[in-house]
Coordinates of C-alpha atoms and ligand atoms in Angstrom, one line a residue:
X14 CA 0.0 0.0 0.0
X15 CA 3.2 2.6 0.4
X16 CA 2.6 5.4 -2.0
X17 CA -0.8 5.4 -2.0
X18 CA -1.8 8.8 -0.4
X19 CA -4.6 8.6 2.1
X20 CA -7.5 11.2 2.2
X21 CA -9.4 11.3 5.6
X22 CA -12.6 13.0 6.3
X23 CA -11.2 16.1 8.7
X24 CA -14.4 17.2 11.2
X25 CA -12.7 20.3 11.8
X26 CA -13.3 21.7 7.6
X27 CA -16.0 19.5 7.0
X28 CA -13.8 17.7 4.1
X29 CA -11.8 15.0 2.9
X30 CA -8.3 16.2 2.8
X31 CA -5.2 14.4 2.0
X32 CA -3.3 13.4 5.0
X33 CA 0.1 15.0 6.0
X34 CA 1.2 14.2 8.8
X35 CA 3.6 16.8 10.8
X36 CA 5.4 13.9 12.8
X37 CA 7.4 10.8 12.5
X38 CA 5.9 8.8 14.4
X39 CA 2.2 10.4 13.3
X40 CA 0.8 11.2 16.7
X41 CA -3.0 9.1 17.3
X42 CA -5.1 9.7 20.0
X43 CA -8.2 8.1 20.9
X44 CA -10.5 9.0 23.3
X45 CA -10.6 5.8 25.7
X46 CA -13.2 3.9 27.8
X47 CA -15.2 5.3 30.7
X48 CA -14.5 2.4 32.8
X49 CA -17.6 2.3 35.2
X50 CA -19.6 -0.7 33.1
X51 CA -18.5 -2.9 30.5
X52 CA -18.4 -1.6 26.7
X53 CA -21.0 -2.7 24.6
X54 CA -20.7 -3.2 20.8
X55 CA -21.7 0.5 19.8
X56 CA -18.8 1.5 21.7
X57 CA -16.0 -0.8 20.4
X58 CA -17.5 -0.2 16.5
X59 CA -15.9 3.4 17.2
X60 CA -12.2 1.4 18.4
X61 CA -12.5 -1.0 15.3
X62 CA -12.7 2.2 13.3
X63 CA -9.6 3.8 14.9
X64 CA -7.8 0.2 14.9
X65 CA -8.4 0.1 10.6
X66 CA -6.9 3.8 10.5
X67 CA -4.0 2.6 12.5
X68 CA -3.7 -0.3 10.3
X69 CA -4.1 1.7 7.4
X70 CA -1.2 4.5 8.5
X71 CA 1.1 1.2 9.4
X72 CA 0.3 -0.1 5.8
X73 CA 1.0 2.9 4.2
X74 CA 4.7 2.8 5.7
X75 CA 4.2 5.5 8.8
X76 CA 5.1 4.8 12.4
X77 CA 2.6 5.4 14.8
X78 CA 2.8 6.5 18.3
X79 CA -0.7 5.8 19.3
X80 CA -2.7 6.5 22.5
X81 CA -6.2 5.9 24.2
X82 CA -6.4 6.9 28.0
X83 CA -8.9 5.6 29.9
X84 CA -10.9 7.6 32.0
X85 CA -11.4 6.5 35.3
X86 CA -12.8 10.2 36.8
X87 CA -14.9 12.7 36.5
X88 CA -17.0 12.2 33.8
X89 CA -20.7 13.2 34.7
X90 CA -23.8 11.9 34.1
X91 CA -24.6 14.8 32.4
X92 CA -22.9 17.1 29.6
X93 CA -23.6 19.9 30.8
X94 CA -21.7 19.5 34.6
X95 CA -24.4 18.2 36.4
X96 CA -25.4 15.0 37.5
X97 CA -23.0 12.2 39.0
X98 CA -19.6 11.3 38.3
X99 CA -20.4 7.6 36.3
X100 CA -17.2 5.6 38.3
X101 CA -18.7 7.0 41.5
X102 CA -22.2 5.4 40.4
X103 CA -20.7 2.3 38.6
X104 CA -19.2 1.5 42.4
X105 CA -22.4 2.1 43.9
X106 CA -24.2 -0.6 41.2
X107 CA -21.5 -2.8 41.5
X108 CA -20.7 -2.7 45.2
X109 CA -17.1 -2.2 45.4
X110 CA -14.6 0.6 45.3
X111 CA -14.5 3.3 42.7
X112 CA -10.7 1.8 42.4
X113 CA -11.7 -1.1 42.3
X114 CA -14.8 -0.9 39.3
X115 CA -12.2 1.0 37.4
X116 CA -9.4 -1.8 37.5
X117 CA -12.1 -4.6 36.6
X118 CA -13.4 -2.8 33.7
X119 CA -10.6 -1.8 32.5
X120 CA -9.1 -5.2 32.2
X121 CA -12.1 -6.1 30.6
X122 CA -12.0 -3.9 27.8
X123 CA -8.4 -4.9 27.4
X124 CA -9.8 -8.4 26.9
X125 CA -13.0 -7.4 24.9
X126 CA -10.6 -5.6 22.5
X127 CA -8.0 -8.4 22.0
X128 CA -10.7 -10.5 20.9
X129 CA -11.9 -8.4 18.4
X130 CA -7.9 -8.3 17.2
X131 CA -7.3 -4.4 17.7
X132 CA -4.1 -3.6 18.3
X133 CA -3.3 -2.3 21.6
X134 CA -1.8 1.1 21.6
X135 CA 1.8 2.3 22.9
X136 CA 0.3 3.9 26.4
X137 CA -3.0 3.2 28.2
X138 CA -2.6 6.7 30.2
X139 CA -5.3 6.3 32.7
X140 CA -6.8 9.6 34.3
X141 CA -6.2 9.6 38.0
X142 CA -2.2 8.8 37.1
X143 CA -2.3 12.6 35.4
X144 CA -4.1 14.5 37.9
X145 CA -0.7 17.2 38.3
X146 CA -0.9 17.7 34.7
X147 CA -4.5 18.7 34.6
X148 CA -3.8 20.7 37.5
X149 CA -1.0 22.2 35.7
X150 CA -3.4 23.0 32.5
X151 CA -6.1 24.8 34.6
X152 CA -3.2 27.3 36.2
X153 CA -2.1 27.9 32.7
X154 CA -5.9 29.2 32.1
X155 CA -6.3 31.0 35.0
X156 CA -3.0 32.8 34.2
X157 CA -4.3 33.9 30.6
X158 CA -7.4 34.4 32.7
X159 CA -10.2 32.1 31.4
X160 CA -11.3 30.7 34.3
X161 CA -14.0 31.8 36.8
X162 CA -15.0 30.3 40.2
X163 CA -18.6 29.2 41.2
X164 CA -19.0 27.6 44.4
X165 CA -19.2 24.4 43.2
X166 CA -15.7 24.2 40.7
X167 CA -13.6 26.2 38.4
X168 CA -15.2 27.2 34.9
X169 CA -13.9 28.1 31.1
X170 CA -15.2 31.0 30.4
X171 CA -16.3 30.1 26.8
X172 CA -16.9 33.9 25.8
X173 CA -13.0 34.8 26.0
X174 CA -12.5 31.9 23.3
X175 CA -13.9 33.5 20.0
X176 CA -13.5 30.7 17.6
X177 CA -15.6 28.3 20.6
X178 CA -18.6 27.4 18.3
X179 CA -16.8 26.7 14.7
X180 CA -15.3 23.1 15.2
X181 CA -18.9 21.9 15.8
X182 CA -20.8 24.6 13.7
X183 CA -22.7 25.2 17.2
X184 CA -25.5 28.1 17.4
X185 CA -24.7 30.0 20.4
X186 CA -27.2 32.3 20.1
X187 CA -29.8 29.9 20.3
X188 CA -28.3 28.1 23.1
X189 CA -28.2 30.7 25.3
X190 CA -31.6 31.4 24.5
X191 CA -32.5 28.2 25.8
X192 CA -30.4 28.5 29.0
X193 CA -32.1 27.0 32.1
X194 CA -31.6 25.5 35.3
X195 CA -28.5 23.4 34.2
X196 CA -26.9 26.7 33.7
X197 CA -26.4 26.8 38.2
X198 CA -23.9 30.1 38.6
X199 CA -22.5 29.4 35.1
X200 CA -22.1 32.4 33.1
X201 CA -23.2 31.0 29.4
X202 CA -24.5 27.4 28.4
X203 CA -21.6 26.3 27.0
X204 CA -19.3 27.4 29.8
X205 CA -17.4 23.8 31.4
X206 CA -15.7 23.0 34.4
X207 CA -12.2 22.2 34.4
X208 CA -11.8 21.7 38.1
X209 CA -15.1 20.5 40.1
X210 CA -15.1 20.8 43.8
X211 CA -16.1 17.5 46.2
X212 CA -19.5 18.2 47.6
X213 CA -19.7 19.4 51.1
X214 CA -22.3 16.7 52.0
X215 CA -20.6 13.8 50.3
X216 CA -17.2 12.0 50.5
X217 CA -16.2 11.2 47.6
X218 CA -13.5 8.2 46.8
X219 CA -11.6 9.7 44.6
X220 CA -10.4 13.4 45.2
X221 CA -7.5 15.4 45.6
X222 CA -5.9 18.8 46.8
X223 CA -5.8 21.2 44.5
X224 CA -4.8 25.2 44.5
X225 CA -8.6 25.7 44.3
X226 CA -9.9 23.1 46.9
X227 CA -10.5 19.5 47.0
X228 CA -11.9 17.8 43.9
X229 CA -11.2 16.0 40.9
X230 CA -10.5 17.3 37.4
X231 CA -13.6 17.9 34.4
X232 CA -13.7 14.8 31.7
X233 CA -12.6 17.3 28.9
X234 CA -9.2 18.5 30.8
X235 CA -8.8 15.1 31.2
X236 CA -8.3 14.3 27.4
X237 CA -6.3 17.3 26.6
X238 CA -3.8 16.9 30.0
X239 CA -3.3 13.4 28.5
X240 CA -3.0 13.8 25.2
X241 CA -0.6 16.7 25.4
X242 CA 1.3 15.1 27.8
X243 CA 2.5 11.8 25.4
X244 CA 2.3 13.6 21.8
X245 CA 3.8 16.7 20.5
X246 CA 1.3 19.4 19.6
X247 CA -0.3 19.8 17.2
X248 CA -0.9 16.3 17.5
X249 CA -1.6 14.4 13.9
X250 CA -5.1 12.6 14.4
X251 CA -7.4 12.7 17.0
X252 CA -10.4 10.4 17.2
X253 CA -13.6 9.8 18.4
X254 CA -17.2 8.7 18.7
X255 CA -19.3 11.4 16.8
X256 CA -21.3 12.5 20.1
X257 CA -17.8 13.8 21.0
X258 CA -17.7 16.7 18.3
X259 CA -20.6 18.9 20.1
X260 CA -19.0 19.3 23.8
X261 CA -16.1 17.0 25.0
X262 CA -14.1 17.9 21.5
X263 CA -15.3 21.0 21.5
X264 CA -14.2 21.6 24.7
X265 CA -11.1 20.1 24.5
X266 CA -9.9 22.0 21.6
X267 CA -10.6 25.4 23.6
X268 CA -8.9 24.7 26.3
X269 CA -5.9 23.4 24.9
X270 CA -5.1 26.2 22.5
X271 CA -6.2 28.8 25.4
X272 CA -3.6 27.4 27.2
X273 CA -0.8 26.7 24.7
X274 CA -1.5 29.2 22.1
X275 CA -1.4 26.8 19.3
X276 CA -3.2 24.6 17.1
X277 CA -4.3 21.6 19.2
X278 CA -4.6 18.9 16.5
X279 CA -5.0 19.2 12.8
X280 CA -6.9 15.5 11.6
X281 CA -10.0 15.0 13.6
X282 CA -12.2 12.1 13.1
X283 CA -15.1 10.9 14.4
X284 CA -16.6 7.5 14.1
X285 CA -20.8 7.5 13.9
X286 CA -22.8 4.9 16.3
X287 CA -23.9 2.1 15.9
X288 CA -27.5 2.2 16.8
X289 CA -30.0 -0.5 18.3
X290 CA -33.7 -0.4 17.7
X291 CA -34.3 2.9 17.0
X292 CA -31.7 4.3 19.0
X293 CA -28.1 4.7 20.1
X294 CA -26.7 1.8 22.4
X295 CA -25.9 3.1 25.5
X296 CA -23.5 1.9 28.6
X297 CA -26.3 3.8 30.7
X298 CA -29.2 2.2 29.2
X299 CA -30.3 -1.4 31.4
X300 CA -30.0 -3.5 27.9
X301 CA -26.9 -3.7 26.1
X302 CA -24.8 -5.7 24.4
X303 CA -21.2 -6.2 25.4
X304 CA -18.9 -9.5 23.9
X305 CA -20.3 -11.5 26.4
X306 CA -23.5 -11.6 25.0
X307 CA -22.1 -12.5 21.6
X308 CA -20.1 -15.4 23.2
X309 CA -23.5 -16.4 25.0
X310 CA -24.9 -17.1 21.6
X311 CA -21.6 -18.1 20.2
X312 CA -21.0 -15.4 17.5
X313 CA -17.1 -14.9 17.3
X314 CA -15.6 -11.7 17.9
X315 CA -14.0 -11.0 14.6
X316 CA -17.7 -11.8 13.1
X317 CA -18.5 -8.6 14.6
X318 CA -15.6 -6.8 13.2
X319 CA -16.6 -8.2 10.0
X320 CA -20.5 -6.9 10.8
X321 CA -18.6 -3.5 10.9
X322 CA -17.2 -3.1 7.4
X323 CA -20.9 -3.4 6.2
X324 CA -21.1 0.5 6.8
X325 CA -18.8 3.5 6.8
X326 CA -17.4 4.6 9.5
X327 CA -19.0 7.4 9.3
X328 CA -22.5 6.5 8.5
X329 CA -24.6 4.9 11.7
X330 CA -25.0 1.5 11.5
X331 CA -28.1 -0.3 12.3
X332 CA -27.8 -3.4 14.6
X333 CA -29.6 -7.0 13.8
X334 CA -28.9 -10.3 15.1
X335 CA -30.2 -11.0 11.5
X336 CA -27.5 -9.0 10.3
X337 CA -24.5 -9.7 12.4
X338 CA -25.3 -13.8 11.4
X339 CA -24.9 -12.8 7.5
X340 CA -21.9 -11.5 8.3
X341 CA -20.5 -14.5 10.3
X342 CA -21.5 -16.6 7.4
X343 CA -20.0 -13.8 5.0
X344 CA -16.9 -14.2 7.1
X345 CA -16.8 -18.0 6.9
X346 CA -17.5 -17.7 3.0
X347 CA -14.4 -15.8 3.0
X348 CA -12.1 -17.8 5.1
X349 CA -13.3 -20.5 3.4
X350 CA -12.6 -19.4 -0.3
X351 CA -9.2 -18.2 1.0
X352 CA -8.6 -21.4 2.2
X353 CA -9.1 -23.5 -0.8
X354 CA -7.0 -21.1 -2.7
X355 CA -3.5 -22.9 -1.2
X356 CA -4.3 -26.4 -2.2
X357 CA -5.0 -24.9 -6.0
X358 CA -1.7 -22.9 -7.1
X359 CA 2.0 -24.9 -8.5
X360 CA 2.8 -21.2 -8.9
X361 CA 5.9 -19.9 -7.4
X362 CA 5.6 -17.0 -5.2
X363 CA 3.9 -13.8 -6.9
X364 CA 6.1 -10.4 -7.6
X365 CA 5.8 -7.4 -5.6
X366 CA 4.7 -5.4 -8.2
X367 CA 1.9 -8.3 -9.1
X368 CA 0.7 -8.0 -5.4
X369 CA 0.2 -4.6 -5.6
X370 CA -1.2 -4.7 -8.8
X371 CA -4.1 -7.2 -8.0
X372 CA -4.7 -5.1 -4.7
X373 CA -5.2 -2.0 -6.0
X374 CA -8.5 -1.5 -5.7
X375 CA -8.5 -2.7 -2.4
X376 CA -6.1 -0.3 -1.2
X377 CA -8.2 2.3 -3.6
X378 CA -11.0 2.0 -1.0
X379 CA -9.0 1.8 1.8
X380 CA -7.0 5.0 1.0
X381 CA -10.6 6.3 0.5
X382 CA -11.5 7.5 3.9
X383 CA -10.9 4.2 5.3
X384 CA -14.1 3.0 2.9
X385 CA -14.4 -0.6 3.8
X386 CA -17.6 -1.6 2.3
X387 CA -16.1 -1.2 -1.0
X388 CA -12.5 -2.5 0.2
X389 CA -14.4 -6.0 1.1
X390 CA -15.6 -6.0 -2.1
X391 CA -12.7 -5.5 -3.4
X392 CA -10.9 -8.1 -1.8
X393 CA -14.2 -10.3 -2.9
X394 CA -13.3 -9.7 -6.5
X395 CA -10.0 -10.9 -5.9
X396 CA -10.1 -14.1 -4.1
X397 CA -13.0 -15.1 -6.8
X398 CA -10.7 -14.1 -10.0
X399 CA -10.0 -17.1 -11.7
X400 CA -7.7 -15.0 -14.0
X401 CA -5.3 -14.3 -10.8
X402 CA -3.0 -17.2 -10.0
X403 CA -4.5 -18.9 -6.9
X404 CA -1.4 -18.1 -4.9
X405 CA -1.3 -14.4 -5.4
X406 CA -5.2 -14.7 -4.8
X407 CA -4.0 -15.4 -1.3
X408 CA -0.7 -13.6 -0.9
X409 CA -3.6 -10.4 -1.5
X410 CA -6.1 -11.9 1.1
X411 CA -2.9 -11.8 3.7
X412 CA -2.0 -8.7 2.9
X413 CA -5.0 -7.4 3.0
X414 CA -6.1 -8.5 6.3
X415 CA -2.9 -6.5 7.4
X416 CA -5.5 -3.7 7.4
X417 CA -8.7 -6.0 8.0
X418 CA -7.8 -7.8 10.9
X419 CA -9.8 -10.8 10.5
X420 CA -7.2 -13.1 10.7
X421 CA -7.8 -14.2 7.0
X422 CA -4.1 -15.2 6.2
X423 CA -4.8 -17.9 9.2
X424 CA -7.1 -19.5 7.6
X425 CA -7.9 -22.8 7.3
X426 CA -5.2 -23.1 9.4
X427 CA -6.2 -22.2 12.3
X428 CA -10.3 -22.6 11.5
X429 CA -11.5 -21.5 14.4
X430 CA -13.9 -24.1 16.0
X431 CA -15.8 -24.1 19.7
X432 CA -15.6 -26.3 21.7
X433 CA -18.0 -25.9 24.9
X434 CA -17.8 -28.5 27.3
X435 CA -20.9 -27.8 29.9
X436 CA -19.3 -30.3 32.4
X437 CA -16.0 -31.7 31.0
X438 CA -18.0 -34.7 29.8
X439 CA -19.6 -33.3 26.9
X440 CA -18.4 -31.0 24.2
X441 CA -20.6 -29.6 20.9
X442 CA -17.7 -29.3 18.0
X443 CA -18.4 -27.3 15.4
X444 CA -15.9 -26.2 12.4
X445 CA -16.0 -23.5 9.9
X446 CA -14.7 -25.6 7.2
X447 CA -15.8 -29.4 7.8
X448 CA -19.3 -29.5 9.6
X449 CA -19.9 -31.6 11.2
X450 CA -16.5 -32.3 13.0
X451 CA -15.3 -35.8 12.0
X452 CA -13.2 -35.4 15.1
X453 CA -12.8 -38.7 16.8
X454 CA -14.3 -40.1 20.3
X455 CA -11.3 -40.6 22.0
X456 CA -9.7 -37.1 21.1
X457 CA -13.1 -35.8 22.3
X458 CA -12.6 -37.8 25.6
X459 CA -9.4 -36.8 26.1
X460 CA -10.1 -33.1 26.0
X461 CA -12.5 -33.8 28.1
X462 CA -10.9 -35.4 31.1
X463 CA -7.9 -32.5 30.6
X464 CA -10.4 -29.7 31.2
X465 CA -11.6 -31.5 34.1
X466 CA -8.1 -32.1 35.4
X467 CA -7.7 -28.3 35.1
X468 CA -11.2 -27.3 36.5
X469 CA -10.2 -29.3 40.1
X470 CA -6.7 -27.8 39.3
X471 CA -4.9 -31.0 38.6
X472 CA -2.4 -29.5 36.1
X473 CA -0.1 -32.0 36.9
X474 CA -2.8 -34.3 35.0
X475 CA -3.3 -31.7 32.6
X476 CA -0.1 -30.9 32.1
X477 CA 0.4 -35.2 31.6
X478 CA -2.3 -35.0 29.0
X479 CA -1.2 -31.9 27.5
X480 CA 2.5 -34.1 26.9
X481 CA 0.6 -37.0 25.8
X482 CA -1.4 -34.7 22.9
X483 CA 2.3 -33.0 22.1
X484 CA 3.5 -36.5 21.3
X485 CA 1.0 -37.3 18.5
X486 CA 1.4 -33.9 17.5
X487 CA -1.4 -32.0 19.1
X488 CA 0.0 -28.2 20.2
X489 CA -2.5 -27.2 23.6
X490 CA -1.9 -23.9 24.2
X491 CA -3.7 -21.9 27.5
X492 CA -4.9 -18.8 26.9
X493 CA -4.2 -16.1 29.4
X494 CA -7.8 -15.4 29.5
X495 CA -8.5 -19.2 30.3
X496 CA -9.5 -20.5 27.0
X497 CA -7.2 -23.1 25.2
X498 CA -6.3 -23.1 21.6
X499 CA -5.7 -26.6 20.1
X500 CA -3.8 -27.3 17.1
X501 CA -4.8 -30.8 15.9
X502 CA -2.3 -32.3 12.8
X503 CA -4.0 -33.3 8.9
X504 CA -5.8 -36.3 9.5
X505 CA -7.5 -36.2 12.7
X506 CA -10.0 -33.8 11.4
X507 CA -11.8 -34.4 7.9
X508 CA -9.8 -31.6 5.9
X509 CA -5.8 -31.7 5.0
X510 CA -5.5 -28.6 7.2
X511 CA -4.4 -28.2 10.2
X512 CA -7.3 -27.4 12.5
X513 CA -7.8 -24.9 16.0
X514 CA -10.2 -25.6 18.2
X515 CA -10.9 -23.0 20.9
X516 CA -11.8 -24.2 24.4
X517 CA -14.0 -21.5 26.5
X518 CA -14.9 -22.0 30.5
Ligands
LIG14 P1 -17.4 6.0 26.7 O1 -16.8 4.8 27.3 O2 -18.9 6.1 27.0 O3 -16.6 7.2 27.1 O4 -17.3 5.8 25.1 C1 -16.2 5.3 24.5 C2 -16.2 5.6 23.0 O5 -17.4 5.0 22.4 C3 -16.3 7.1 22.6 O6 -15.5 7.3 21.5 C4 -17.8 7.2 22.3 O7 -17.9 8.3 21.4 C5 -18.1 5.9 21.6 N1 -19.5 5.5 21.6 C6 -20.4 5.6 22.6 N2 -21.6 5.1 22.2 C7 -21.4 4.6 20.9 C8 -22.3 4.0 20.0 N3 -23.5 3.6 20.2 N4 -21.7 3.6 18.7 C9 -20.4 3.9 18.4 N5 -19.6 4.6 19.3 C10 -20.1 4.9 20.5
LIG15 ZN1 -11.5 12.4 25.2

């Protein structure tokens, strides 16, 4: 894909504009997790957007530096600095510490995205690590004066910031006409605290000192503390969901140009949602759907990524279980296409310039403003051209899932199978590529009775029957998140591959 330029869809001009970036490594930051309740889908559509463009920028030949901090204070219920702070009502729901919710989700988000294959970035700044910084930022803004004190925090004074309403196209007028009761002793509407004092009749769990009193910082100084902190300014890319453009960009951008006196970032992007009967899909809402729920009905992750490249990122996407099994299947298809392309080419390995040749147009659509709709396509029309050698049919697929992610080159491989045993006496099998499983009884029984040995934490037996597998050529592998992934040799299993079965508790 090197040479290709790459046009992006900038927020901040309303256009697609070739990218340039200013740095080596191009500077990425994502707005990360609110870590008070697990993420659901709608949420991690926006980080498979932000993983393809980081894929993309890494195909293309650029080093990334890329960051997503995770926000572990101070963002309200509320956008307009009311309301609760979410981690102190996530504790509450969950019973346990605000420390505590905020480690457990965010290990599972870690988790949740691994599955989906996004690739982590090079610092996971969380918020109550930076608290000096933000600190820092608001003194800066008092000292160019705009700040103001209420009694219940420290404000930006969105009037002293003339440019406040363009990044967003926002209609101040008419906000302030409708200013109400969320307006408390702020001066305008679209005024937002950078520094919120703890409330007299509450303790809170997380607070600390501050030159104004004790507190805890405002979600937007959070992003620009953090950001600013890890990447040179202006900083290349900055992403998003699209419900951040309106306020928490918005706000972000004005307070860190106040304070710095230069351009905060110059690529913006926002990713739309993916919405659920009607409406968005919310963490707040009581129904939502995380990758648990998927796993409950046995839809693999990268199914879901695959359900995600049936819209543009920036178009919202319209959630079906309907939909998301056609794209499973779609995904098998593909695997399974890619798959039988190995056993049909004698040829010898394809040319560079044949490569990129036959992947043009998929790289086309990709340098497109990331348009992976057509890029599947694409990649369709070359796996099915019978006038393309069958080996650089798949040397394409491989290459292409460098931006894809859906562990295409893999395949069959490593055709992922599940393998659920609800007791250790039974498993269902079930392949992508030879249904049903022709796998035989006494394989089944011995992956059995090792999952039982592990469940009563027998590894020395597991371990035993782990060797015994090794010898006849079976690889078990345990997962740090407790599944195992089974390599079983040609021959055991119906098709000349090389099979994986993966073994949830
Ligand atoms: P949060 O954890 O709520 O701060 O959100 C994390 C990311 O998910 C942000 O970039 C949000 O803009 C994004 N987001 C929230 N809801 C949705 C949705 N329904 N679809 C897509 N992205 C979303
Ligand atoms: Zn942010």
């Amino acid at each position: 894909m090197q040479g290709k330029t790459l046009f992006l869809y900038n927020t901040a001009h309303r256009s697609k504009e070739r990218f340039e970036p200013l740095h080596d490594p191009v500077s990425l930051y994502c707005c990360g997790p609110t870590v008070y309740n697990y993420a659901h889908i709608g949420n991690l559509r926006t980080y498979i957007f932000e993983d393809v463009l980081k894929r993309t920028l890494v195909a293309l030949g650029y080093n990334v530096r890329h960051i997503i901090n995770i926000t572990d204070v101070g963002h309200l219920t509320s956008d307009e600095d009311t309301g609760e702070d979410k981690m102190e009502k996530g504790a509450k729901r969950e019973g346990g510490s605000v420390w505590d919710i905020a480690v457990h989700f965010t290990q599972t988000f870690m988790h949740d995205i691994a599955l989906l294959n996004i690739l982590p970035p090079d610092k996971w700044p969380k918020a109550t690590d930076h608290i000096p910084q933000m600190i820092d930022l608001v003194e800066k803004l008092e000292g160019h004066g705009f700040t103001y004190k209420t009694s219940d925090g420290i404000y930006f004074d969105t009037a002293k910031f003339p440019s406040y309403a363009a990044f967003a196209g926002l209609d101040t007028e008419n906000l302030r006409a409708g200013e109400r009761v969320e307006m408390g002793e702020k001066r305008s509407v679209t005024d937002f605290a950078l520094w919120k004092f703890s409330p007299k009749e509450e303790k809170r769990q997380m607070e600390w000192e501050s030159p104004w009193g004790i507190g805890f910082p405002g979600w937007h100084i959070e992003c620009s503390a953090m950001s600013l902190a890890y990447l040179p300014q202006p900083i290349d890319i900055h992403c998003g969901g699209a419900d951040h453009i309106r306020v928490h960009h918005t706000n972000e951008i004005a307070q860190a140009e106040a304070a710095t006196g230069k351009t905060f970032v110059r690529y913006w992007l926002h990713g739309e949602f993916l919405v659920f009967e009607k409406g968005k899909m919310a963490k707040s809402g009581d129904h939502f759907i995380t990758m648990a729920t998927l796993r409950q009905k046995d839809i693999a992750p990268l199914a879901y990524r695959m359900f995600c490249y049936t819209a543009h990122y920036r178009t919202p996407l319209s959630f079906s279980w309907d939909a998301l099994a056609a794209s499973a299947q779609s995904l098998t298809n593909l695997r399974r296409v890619i798959g039988s392309l190995s056993s049909q080419s004698k040829a010898s390995s394809p040319s560079v310039l044949q490569i990129a040749s036959a992947l043009d147009p998929f790289y086309t659509a990709v340098a497109d403003d990331l348009n992976m709709p057509r890029a599947v396509a694409a990649l369709w029309d070359i796996v099915r051209n019978e006038s393309l050698d069958a080996h650089l049919r798949r040397v394409c697929a491989e290459q292409a899932d460098n931006v894809l992610g859906l562990e295409l080159g893999r395949m069959p491989a490593e055709t992922v199978q599940t393998v659920v045993g609800a007791d250790g006496a039974t498993m269902r099998l079930e392949c992508t590529t030879c249904i049903p499983l022709d796998i035989c009884d006494k394989l089944t029984a011995i992956l059995s009775e090792r999952r039982r040995a592990r469940r009563e934490k027998d590894y020395t037996a597991a371990d035993r029957i782990r060797q015994k597998l090794g010898a006849a050529g079976i690889i078990v592998k345990d997962q740090p998140d407790g599944s195992t992934t089974i390599s079983i040799p040609a021959g055991i299993c119906t098709d000349d591959d090389k099979k994986a079965l993966i073994f949830m508790d």
